[in-house]
């Protein structure tokens, strides 16, 4: 579209609001997944989207959207959109953008030929996906790889986002917040602490922001830990400019004070956590006294009953410590008397062990670490411990320091001390999570298996990712390349990674032919990417450019909407229907909404004629690989959908009577309609009208499905695990390392503390007007908003104290050099009091390279040109701030 034509469409789009039809959809600009409605008008005989608004029926975002969501329809009409398959011109290099338009048949034919030419074996391929692929196509992606024998998926919301932080939360609570099973109930909390988070709440994740705004209105006290005055910190009652990477010390000091002053919910700790469990010293570690079954799951624990003064056995998996294995009522003691012994061994409770472990973490100690005054830390501990309900936000983006898993775990422990799970003003589990947990517990009782995708909380990743790690799960005997790399590391005496789920760990070595497995090279020769932009979103950019341009890489396929920085490195680009154009293949739970609700997207406007849905592309590949039957069987096994129904509907798709997307969507509607006792047509009608169907309210769910009070959680013990049994398992498996200490420990960030005046701690974060660094940056409206705040949004934040020493003023171009890796970037300075003097900050939202993206290309500085490849040893999360930088004018 010419820009004149673009302006004409834009002008028409702002005319009268009559004759607008509203079609429900789900925003696709960030993983907050707000429910929206798309206003559609017929212009020149063509349905055209003219407005996007929040859906007022949504229990998630309550009718609101952020600027990015509202400006979303610009993506649909982006003049740079991919509208036809493209094949790289022979003789050109990857990265040059030299493509010719092709038909879908040609594109598929090209893919099949290349796979044959390079003799690509199933394990020599990897899928690569962004959060969109994860949230909307997980059932298909997992089924696709298992039916075609591909043991590799690299997923961008893991290593560089949620994997480490959320795993820390999940170890305590048993849920799986990676897929958003927790929503903090800000609006009912009276005291809120937020750490290392900004866009996850106020800048902006609408579903949280609406609740946060309500909390502010109701007068909750808000404390924000952030080295800079972020959008969220600006709305706080207290901004604590903490030294980067030391949040764990702050939380430990809070725990220290609260445990000693009795500022905890005693009944909750006694009943629903493992604090009263009796533990023994064993090889230098304190471990709870358990019996276990053959698989190593605990079958009993011991506690000292306060009433009888006797030791009782508790059932292994349960939500409560108030009943022993014989059903007798107990009040377990948090502390046992000095000299207490069990079977001749000195024993204490986990609570007492935690008191010992935290003894040194005084506010005065934390002052040394965090740079925050001890008196402030002490006061906040008292305030937090005495105000109910008090809430510490679980946090969202992780991947900054090796200690992030531990830090987020400590936040969860703090939340446990105030007993704030599934209670007003606490951490509320999503409706979908409650539904899964109920079904799981029922199946467990009946000795039945649960479909993988319906497993609640941690059970899901442990089972699903476990399949990728186990060579025996694959007929060709290869685990994922990431696990192969970890096995190779250990053989060389290096630590490796325990749980490299959906990770790119070892990918470069596999492409270069340097990764060995069972005495042979484990190669990766082909990549199939959907909604992924690793050249911009993985660290560092050069690593992925090397992977993509390496001569051993036989085939790169990218499914995208726009010519992204990564699509430029593909051999074949397949254009996707965009989010307002497409009917999705499934009904979904409404994100972290606390009501149990169903939602989906409805096609609002005609898709670009030559674009396809992701499901249909996967279907064509499954057919091409001769794996359709297995694909259908796996979808059924993973989702619990009826196989006969899948076969019937997909049969029509193979005959060309409907698309594969339509086929699976019909099965999905039938499946859910059956459960609701209504017809699929009725369900579709309701969803088309409302966009969201609330199946059971939060209030109802709380009556019979609240975690802890009513149901055990998916931790190994069913209790909230302040002492982590999973981490204790890592110690048994791998030997001790502080990273997996099952108790309460501090891991300082690995940062040079003796810095010269031009050396700084490095921090980054997101911008309210941009999602990630690419999803919607080529949007003229959003770009105009970003440019209106250019200094603040695109500049390097630096405090005037240091800036004046270095003779730097706002607008000056400075070089930022990574003191660890030597990588360097140029960026304009933004001199401001809003940041600690020893720290600089930059936005992670800019630096697009592909010149075809005319509004965003060349604007700002790319974060991943400064961050080296460094990962931590539990989930291979990136350590994106674990270095200092030198700033020169
Ligand atoms: N530099 C930098 N890197 C980051 C971040 C950052 O802020 N800056 N954020 C990190 C975080 S928190 C996360 S969660 C990840 C997110 O990383 P991703 O999930 O990869 O992020 P997106 O930008 O949403 O998507 C990547 C690609 O999907 C394309 N796309 C968008 N919509 C669609 C669609 O409907 N269909 C298809 N097929 N493609 C689509 C975009 O054009 C883009 O090329 O990135 C991480 N890495
Ligand atoms: N506008 C916008 N909103 C989004 C997204 C988006 O791309 N853009 N993406 C969505 C996604 S996928 C995610 S993961 C979330 C991410 O949302 P968040 O997890 O909230 O991440 P950021 O917005 O990057 O905020 C990080 C904040 O932590 C601060 N910080 C850096 N280091 C430290 C430290 O050591 N200690 C402390 N206390 N603070 C530190 C930074 O200054 C910054 O203000 O946002 C979601 N919402
Ligand atoms: S927060 Fe904004 S961009 Fe993210 S899903 Fe909601 S409306 Fe879309
Ligand atoms: Mo993220």
mmCIF file of N, CA and C in Angstrom, residues 587-676:
data_model
loop_
_atom_site.group_PDB
_atom_site.id
_atom_site.type_symbol
_atom_site.label_atom_id
_atom_site.label_comp_id
_atom_site.label_asym_id
_atom_site.label_seq_id
_atom_site.Cartn_x
_atom_site.Cartn_y
_atom_site.Cartn_z
ATOM 1 N N UNK A 587 -10.345 -23.492 21.583
ATOM 2 C CA UNK A 587 -10.864 -22.635 22.644
ATOM 3 C C UNK A 587 -9.790 -22.613 23.721
ATOM 4 N N UNK A 588 -9.628 -21.484 24.365
ATOM 5 C CA UNK A 588 -8.556 -21.345 25.356
ATOM 6 C C UNK A 588 -9.136 -20.917 26.699
ATOM 7 N N UNK A 589 -8.381 -21.189 27.763
ATOM 8 C CA UNK A 589 -8.706 -20.581 29.050
ATOM 9 C C UNK A 589 -8.363 -19.096 28.949
ATOM 10 N N UNK A 590 -9.020 -18.259 29.728
ATOM 11 C CA UNK A 590 -8.800 -16.810 29.605
ATOM 12 C C UNK A 590 -7.554 -16.374 30.370
ATOM 13 N N UNK A 591 -6.393 -16.814 29.904
ATOM 14 C CA UNK A 591 -5.136 -16.396 30.536
ATOM 15 C C UNK A 591 -5.168 -16.654 32.029
ATOM 16 N N UNK A 592 -4.597 -15.737 32.818
ATOM 17 C CA UNK A 592 -4.591 -15.950 34.265
ATOM 18 C C UNK A 592 -5.896 -15.506 34.949
ATOM 19 N N UNK A 593 -6.974 -15.265 34.179
ATOM 20 C CA UNK A 593 -8.234 -14.824 34.797
ATOM 21 C C UNK A 593 -8.614 -15.788 35.911
ATOM 22 N N UNK A 594 -9.109 -15.235 37.012
ATOM 23 C CA UNK A 594 -9.381 -16.087 38.170
ATOM 24 C C UNK A 594 -10.741 -16.761 38.076
ATOM 25 N N UNK A 595 -11.622 -16.244 37.204
ATOM 26 C CA UNK A 595 -12.843 -16.996 36.892
ATOM 27 C C UNK A 595 -12.455 -18.079 35.903
ATOM 28 N N UNK A 596 -13.150 -19.198 35.945
ATOM 29 C CA UNK A 596 -12.937 -20.226 34.932
ATOM 30 C C UNK A 596 -13.681 -19.776 33.685
ATOM 31 N N UNK A 597 -12.955 -19.502 32.624
ATOM 32 C CA UNK A 597 -13.591 -18.906 31.449
ATOM 33 C C UNK A 597 -12.994 -19.469 30.170
ATOM 34 N N UNK A 598 -13.775 -19.420 29.108
ATOM 35 C CA UNK A 598 -13.319 -19.862 27.798
ATOM 36 C C UNK A 598 -13.323 -18.684 26.840
ATOM 37 N N UNK A 599 -12.373 -18.701 25.922
ATOM 38 C CA UNK A 599 -12.305 -17.622 24.948
ATOM 39 C C UNK A 599 -11.634 -18.135 23.684
ATOM 40 N N UNK A 600 -11.735 -17.380 22.608
ATOM 41 C CA UNK A 600 -10.979 -17.695 21.397
ATOM 42 C C UNK A 600 -11.007 -16.483 20.478
ATOM 43 N N UNK A 601 -10.316 -16.602 19.346
ATOM 44 C CA UNK A 601 -10.360 -15.523 18.349
ATOM 45 C C UNK A 601 -11.365 -15.866 17.257
ATOM 46 N N UNK A 602 -12.045 -14.835 16.762
ATOM 47 C CA UNK A 602 -12.901 -14.978 15.583
ATOM 48 C C UNK A 602 -12.318 -14.094 14.489
ATOM 49 N N UNK A 603 -12.334 -14.614 13.299
ATOM 50 C CA UNK A 603 -11.829 -13.833 12.177
ATOM 51 C C UNK A 603 -12.697 -12.582 12.016
ATOM 52 N N UNK A 604 -12.057 -11.406 12.091
ATOM 53 C CA UNK A 604 -12.816 -10.158 12.010
ATOM 54 C C UNK A 604 -12.829 -9.599 10.585
ATOM 55 N N UNK A 605 -11.722 -9.785 9.894
ATOM 56 C CA UNK A 605 -11.635 -9.326 8.497
ATOM 57 C C UNK A 605 -11.059 -10.454 7.650
ATOM 58 N N UNK A 606 -11.307 -10.381 6.349
ATOM 59 C CA UNK A 606 -10.779 -11.394 5.429
ATOM 60 C C UNK A 606 -9.258 -11.442 5.526
ATOM 61 N N UNK A 607 -8.690 -12.647 5.666
ATOM 62 C CA UNK A 607 -7.227 -12.706 5.656
ATOM 63 C C UNK A 607 -6.676 -12.288 4.292
ATOM 64 N N UNK A 608 -5.469 -11.805 4.290
ATOM 65 C CA UNK A 608 -4.760 -11.591 3.024
ATOM 66 C C UNK A 608 -4.847 -12.908 2.258
ATOM 67 N N UNK A 609 -5.185 -12.883 0.970
ATOM 68 C CA UNK A 609 -5.530 -14.124 0.271
ATOM 69 C C UNK A 609 -4.435 -15.199 0.290
ATOM 70 N N UNK A 610 -3.184 -14.816 0.248
ATOM 71 C CA UNK A 610 -2.123 -15.829 0.168
ATOM 72 C C UNK A 610 -1.490 -16.157 1.515
ATOM 73 N N UNK A 611 -2.146 -15.750 2.615
ATOM 74 C CA UNK A 611 -1.586 -16.093 3.926
ATOM 75 C C UNK A 611 -2.312 -17.320 4.486
ATOM 76 N N UNK A 612 -1.647 -18.002 5.432
ATOM 77 C CA UNK A 612 -2.273 -19.193 6.028
ATOM 78 C C UNK A 612 -2.165 -19.164 7.544
ATOM 79 N N UNK A 613 -3.002 -19.988 8.182
ATOM 80 C CA UNK A 613 -2.922 -20.165 9.623
ATOM 81 C C UNK A 613 -1.784 -21.126 9.965
ATOM 82 N N UNK A 614 -1.191 -20.928 11.136
ATOM 83 C CA UNK A 614 -0.075 -21.787 11.560
ATOM 84 C C UNK A 614 -0.486 -23.256 11.631
ATOM 85 N N UNK A 615 -1.700 -23.503 12.116
ATOM 86 C CA UNK A 615 -2.168 -24.889 12.233
ATOM 87 C C UNK A 615 -2.178 -25.556 10.860
ATOM 88 N N UNK A 616 -2.609 -24.800 9.855
ATOM 89 C CA UNK A 616 -2.680 -25.376 8.510
ATOM 90 C C UNK A 616 -1.287 -25.660 7.950
ATOM 91 N N UNK A 617 -0.338 -24.839 8.297
ATOM 92 C CA UNK A 617 1.032 -25.054 7.824
ATOM 93 C C UNK A 617 1.612 -26.322 8.487
ATOM 94 N N UNK A 618 1.386 -26.445 9.800
ATOM 95 C CA UNK A 618 1.877 -27.654 10.498
ATOM 96 C C UNK A 618 1.221 -28.914 9.916
ATOM 97 N N UNK A 619 -0.060 -28.799 9.614
ATOM 98 C CA UNK A 619 -0.797 -29.919 9.021
ATOM 99 C C UNK A 619 -0.144 -30.339 7.700
ATOM 100 N N UNK A 620 0.151 -29.354 6.835
ATOM 101 C CA UNK A 620 0.775 -29.676 5.538
ATOM 102 C C UNK A 620 2.110 -30.380 5.750
ATOM 103 N N UNK A 621 2.879 -29.918 6.748
ATOM 104 C CA UNK A 621 4.164 -30.573 7.020
ATOM 105 C C UNK A 621 3.954 -31.993 7.559
ATOM 106 N N UNK A 622 2.976 -32.143 8.440
ATOM 107 C CA UNK A 622 2.710 -33.488 8.986
ATOM 108 C C UNK A 622 2.345 -34.438 7.846
ATOM 109 N N UNK A 623 1.534 -33.962 6.910
ATOM 110 C CA UNK A 623 1.183 -34.783 5.744
ATOM 111 C C UNK A 623 2.440 -35.071 4.928
ATOM 112 N N UNK A 624 3.210 -34.034 4.669
ATOM 113 C CA UNK A 624 4.453 -34.188 3.885
ATOM 114 C C UNK A 624 5.415 -35.187 4.513
ATOM 115 N N UNK A 625 5.452 -35.221 5.852
ATOM 116 C CA UNK A 625 6.355 -36.142 6.548
ATOM 117 C C UNK A 625 5.722 -37.527 6.713
ATOM 118 N N UNK A 626 4.522 -37.708 6.190
ATOM 119 C CA UNK A 626 3.845 -39.007 6.303
ATOM 120 C C UNK A 626 3.455 -39.335 7.745
ATOM 121 N N UNK A 627 3.160 -38.290 8.535
ATOM 122 C CA UNK A 627 2.914 -38.526 9.964
ATOM 123 C C UNK A 627 1.508 -38.098 10.395
ATOM 124 N N UNK A 628 0.573 -37.965 9.450
ATOM 125 C CA UNK A 628 -0.727 -37.404 9.807
ATOM 126 C C UNK A 628 -1.472 -38.240 10.853
ATOM 127 N N UNK A 629 -1.466 -39.576 10.659
ATOM 128 C CA UNK A 629 -2.207 -40.413 11.616
ATOM 129 C C UNK A 629 -1.665 -40.241 13.021
ATOM 130 N N UNK A 630 -0.339 -40.293 13.105
ATOM 131 C CA UNK A 630 0.293 -40.162 14.419
ATOM 132 C C UNK A 630 0.042 -38.763 15.007
ATOM 133 N N UNK A 631 0.044 -37.775 14.126
ATOM 134 C CA UNK A 631 -0.224 -36.388 14.535
ATOM 135 C C UNK A 631 -1.605 -36.322 15.198
ATOM 136 N N UNK A 632 -2.581 -36.907 14.543
ATOM 137 C CA UNK A 632 -3.947 -36.867 15.091
ATOM 138 C C UNK A 632 -4.025 -37.629 16.412
ATOM 139 N N UNK A 633 -3.370 -38.793 16.451
ATOM 140 C CA UNK A 633 -3.393 -39.581 17.691
ATOM 141 C C UNK A 633 -2.746 -38.809 18.842
ATOM 142 N N UNK A 634 -1.652 -38.135 18.525
ATOM 143 C CA UNK A 634 -0.952 -37.408 19.601
ATOM 144 C C UNK A 634 -1.778 -36.214 20.068
ATOM 145 N N UNK A 635 -2.407 -35.523 19.136
ATOM 146 C CA UNK A 635 -3.271 -34.396 19.542
ATOM 147 C C UNK A 635 -4.329 -34.920 20.515
ATOM 148 N N UNK A 636 -4.920 -36.061 20.159
ATOM 149 C CA UNK A 636 -5.957 -36.625 21.019
ATOM 150 C C UNK A 636 -5.387 -36.990 22.392
ATOM 151 N N UNK A 637 -4.212 -37.645 22.376
ATOM 152 C CA UNK A 637 -3.619 -38.067 23.654
ATOM 153 C C UNK A 637 -3.256 -36.868 24.530
ATOM 154 N N UNK A 638 -2.740 -35.805 23.915
ATOM 155 C CA UNK A 638 -2.284 -34.653 24.698
ATOM 156 C C UNK A 638 -3.431 -33.766 25.179
ATOM 157 N N UNK A 639 -4.490 -33.670 24.365
ATOM 158 C CA UNK A 639 -5.561 -32.737 24.726
ATOM 159 C C UNK A 639 -6.743 -33.438 25.377
ATOM 160 N N UNK A 640 -6.853 -34.749 25.171
ATOM 161 C CA UNK A 640 -8.036 -35.451 25.647
ATOM 162 C C UNK A 640 -9.207 -35.323 24.672
ATOM 163 N N UNK A 641 -8.992 -34.721 23.507
ATOM 164 C CA UNK A 641 -10.057 -34.624 22.497
ATOM 165 C C UNK A 641 -10.322 -36.018 21.938
ATOM 166 N N UNK A 642 -11.563 -36.226 21.501
ATOM 167 C CA UNK A 642 -11.987 -37.525 20.992
ATOM 168 C C UNK A 642 -11.310 -37.829 19.638
ATOM 169 N N UNK A 643 -10.618 -38.974 19.571
ATOM 170 C CA UNK A 643 -9.850 -39.282 18.361
ATOM 171 C C UNK A 643 -10.753 -39.488 17.151
ATOM 172 N N UNK A 644 -11.879 -40.171 17.366
ATOM 173 C CA UNK A 644 -12.789 -40.409 16.228
ATOM 174 C C UNK A 644 -13.270 -39.077 15.657
ATOM 175 N N UNK A 645 -13.564 -38.128 16.555
ATOM 176 C CA UNK A 645 -14.004 -36.801 16.084
ATOM 177 C C UNK A 645 -12.891 -36.094 15.321
ATOM 178 N N UNK A 646 -11.670 -36.210 15.836
ATOM 179 C CA UNK A 646 -10.540 -35.580 15.146
ATOM 180 C C UNK A 646 -10.417 -36.175 13.741
ATOM 181 N N UNK A 647 -10.478 -37.518 13.666
ATOM 182 C CA UNK A 647 -10.301 -38.184 12.367
ATOM 183 C C UNK A 647 -11.402 -37.786 11.391
ATOM 184 N N UNK A 648 -12.609 -37.695 11.909
ATOM 185 C CA UNK A 648 -13.734 -37.345 11.036
ATOM 186 C C UNK A 648 -13.541 -35.933 10.458
ATOM 187 N N UNK A 649 -13.242 -34.992 11.353
ATOM 188 C CA UNK A 649 -13.120 -33.601 10.891
ATOM 189 C C UNK A 649 -11.877 -33.402 10.031
ATOM 190 N N UNK A 650 -10.753 -34.000 10.452
ATOM 191 C CA UNK A 650 -9.520 -33.831 9.677
ATOM 192 C C UNK A 650 -9.656 -34.547 8.321
ATOM 193 N N UNK A 651 -10.438 -35.637 8.321
ATOM 194 C CA UNK A 651 -10.719 -36.322 7.043
ATOM 195 C C UNK A 651 -11.302 -35.345 6.027
ATOM 196 N N UNK A 652 -12.203 -34.494 6.519
ATOM 197 C CA UNK A 652 -12.794 -33.492 5.619
ATOM 198 C C UNK A 652 -11.727 -32.485 5.160
ATOM 199 N N UNK A 653 -10.770 -32.224 6.044
ATOM 200 C CA UNK A 653 -9.704 -31.289 5.660
ATOM 201 C C UNK A 653 -8.810 -31.903 4.589
ATOM 202 N N UNK A 654 -8.523 -33.204 4.709
ATOM 203 C CA UNK A 654 -7.662 -33.827 3.682
ATOM 204 C C UNK A 654 -8.368 -33.839 2.321
ATOM 205 N N UNK A 655 -9.718 -33.858 2.370
ATOM 206 C CA UNK A 655 -10.452 -33.813 1.096
ATOM 207 C C UNK A 655 -10.640 -32.378 0.600
ATOM 208 N N UNK A 656 -10.132 -31.428 1.367
ATOM 209 C CA UNK A 656 -10.244 -30.036 0.933
ATOM 210 C C UNK A 656 -11.611 -29.419 1.223
ATOM 211 N N UNK A 657 -12.413 -30.091 2.051
ATOM 212 C CA UNK A 657 -13.748 -29.545 2.343
ATOM 213 C C UNK A 657 -13.694 -28.456 3.414
ATOM 214 N N UNK A 658 -12.666 -28.473 4.195
ATOM 215 C CA UNK A 658 -12.449 -27.414 5.189
ATOM 216 C C UNK A 658 -10.956 -27.359 5.470
ATOM 217 N N UNK A 659 -10.535 -26.310 6.186
ATOM 218 C CA UNK A 659 -9.113 -26.251 6.527
ATOM 219 C C UNK A 659 -8.876 -27.114 7.768
ATOM 220 N N UNK A 660 -7.631 -27.409 8.033
ATOM 221 C CA UNK A 660 -7.277 -28.157 9.238
ATOM 222 C C UNK A 660 -7.652 -27.336 10.483
ATOM 223 N N UNK A 661 -7.392 -26.030 10.406
ATOM 224 C CA UNK A 661 -7.773 -25.151 11.525
ATOM 225 C C UNK A 661 -9.257 -25.306 11.837
ATOM 226 N N UNK A 662 -10.074 -25.267 10.782
ATOM 227 C CA UNK A 662 -11.529 -25.416 10.998
ATOM 228 C C UNK A 662 -11.839 -26.769 11.630
ATOM 229 N N UNK A 663 -11.125 -27.806 11.168
ATOM 230 C CA UNK A 663 -11.370 -29.154 11.674
ATOM 231 C C UNK A 663 -11.109 -29.222 13.182
ATOM 232 N N UNK A 664 -9.934 -28.767 13.592
ATOM 233 C CA UNK A 664 -9.575 -28.852 15.013
ATOM 234 C C UNK A 664 -10.473 -27.919 15.834
ATOM 235 N N UNK A 665 -10.809 -26.790 15.263
ATOM 236 C CA UNK A 665 -11.688 -25.843 15.971
ATOM 237 C C UNK A 665 -13.056 -26.478 16.226
ATOM 238 N N UNK A 666 -13.553 -27.199 15.235
ATOM 239 C CA UNK A 666 -14.858 -27.862 15.434
ATOM 240 C C UNK A 666 -14.759 -28.906 16.545
ATOM 241 N N UNK A 667 -13.666 -29.661 16.542
ATOM 242 C CA UNK A 667 -13.483 -30.675 17.586
ATOM 243 C C UNK A 667 -13.383 -29.996 18.955
ATOM 244 N N UNK A 668 -12.654 -28.889 18.988
ATOM 245 C CA UNK A 668 -12.469 -28.163 20.245
ATOM 246 C C UNK A 668 -13.822 -27.652 20.764
ATOM 247 N N UNK A 669 -14.618 -27.081 19.880
ATOM 248 C CA UNK A 669 -15.960 -26.619 20.294
ATOM 249 C C UNK A 669 -16.803 -27.791 20.800
ATOM 250 N N UNK A 670 -16.763 -28.917 20.061
ATOM 251 C CA UNK A 670 -17.559 -30.077 20.484
ATOM 252 C C UNK A 670 -17.120 -30.550 21.870
ATOM 253 N N UNK A 671 -15.805 -30.629 22.044
ATOM 254 C CA UNK A 671 -15.232 -31.116 23.309
ATOM 255 C C UNK A 671 -15.722 -30.258 24.490
ATOM 256 N N UNK A 672 -15.586 -28.953 24.335
ATOM 257 C CA UNK A 672 -15.954 -28.072 25.449
ATOM 258 C C UNK A 672 -17.472 -27.976 25.617
ATOM 259 N N UNK A 673 -18.196 -28.009 24.494
ATOM 260 C CA UNK A 673 -19.666 -27.930 24.581
ATOM 261 C C UNK A 673 -20.200 -29.133 25.353
ATOM 262 N N UNK A 674 -19.614 -30.302 25.064
ATOM 263 C CA UNK A 674 -20.031 -31.511 25.768
ATOM 264 C C UNK A 674 -19.867 -31.336 27.279
ATOM 265 N N UNK A 675 -18.700 -30.837 27.670
ATOM 266 C CA UNK A 675 -18.431 -30.666 29.100
ATOM 267 C C UNK A 675 -19.411 -29.673 29.730
ATOM 268 N N UNK A 676 -19.867 -28.700 28.923
ATOM 269 C CA UNK A 676 -20.777 -27.675 29.453
ATOM 270 C C UNK A 676 -22.238 -28.084 29.326
#
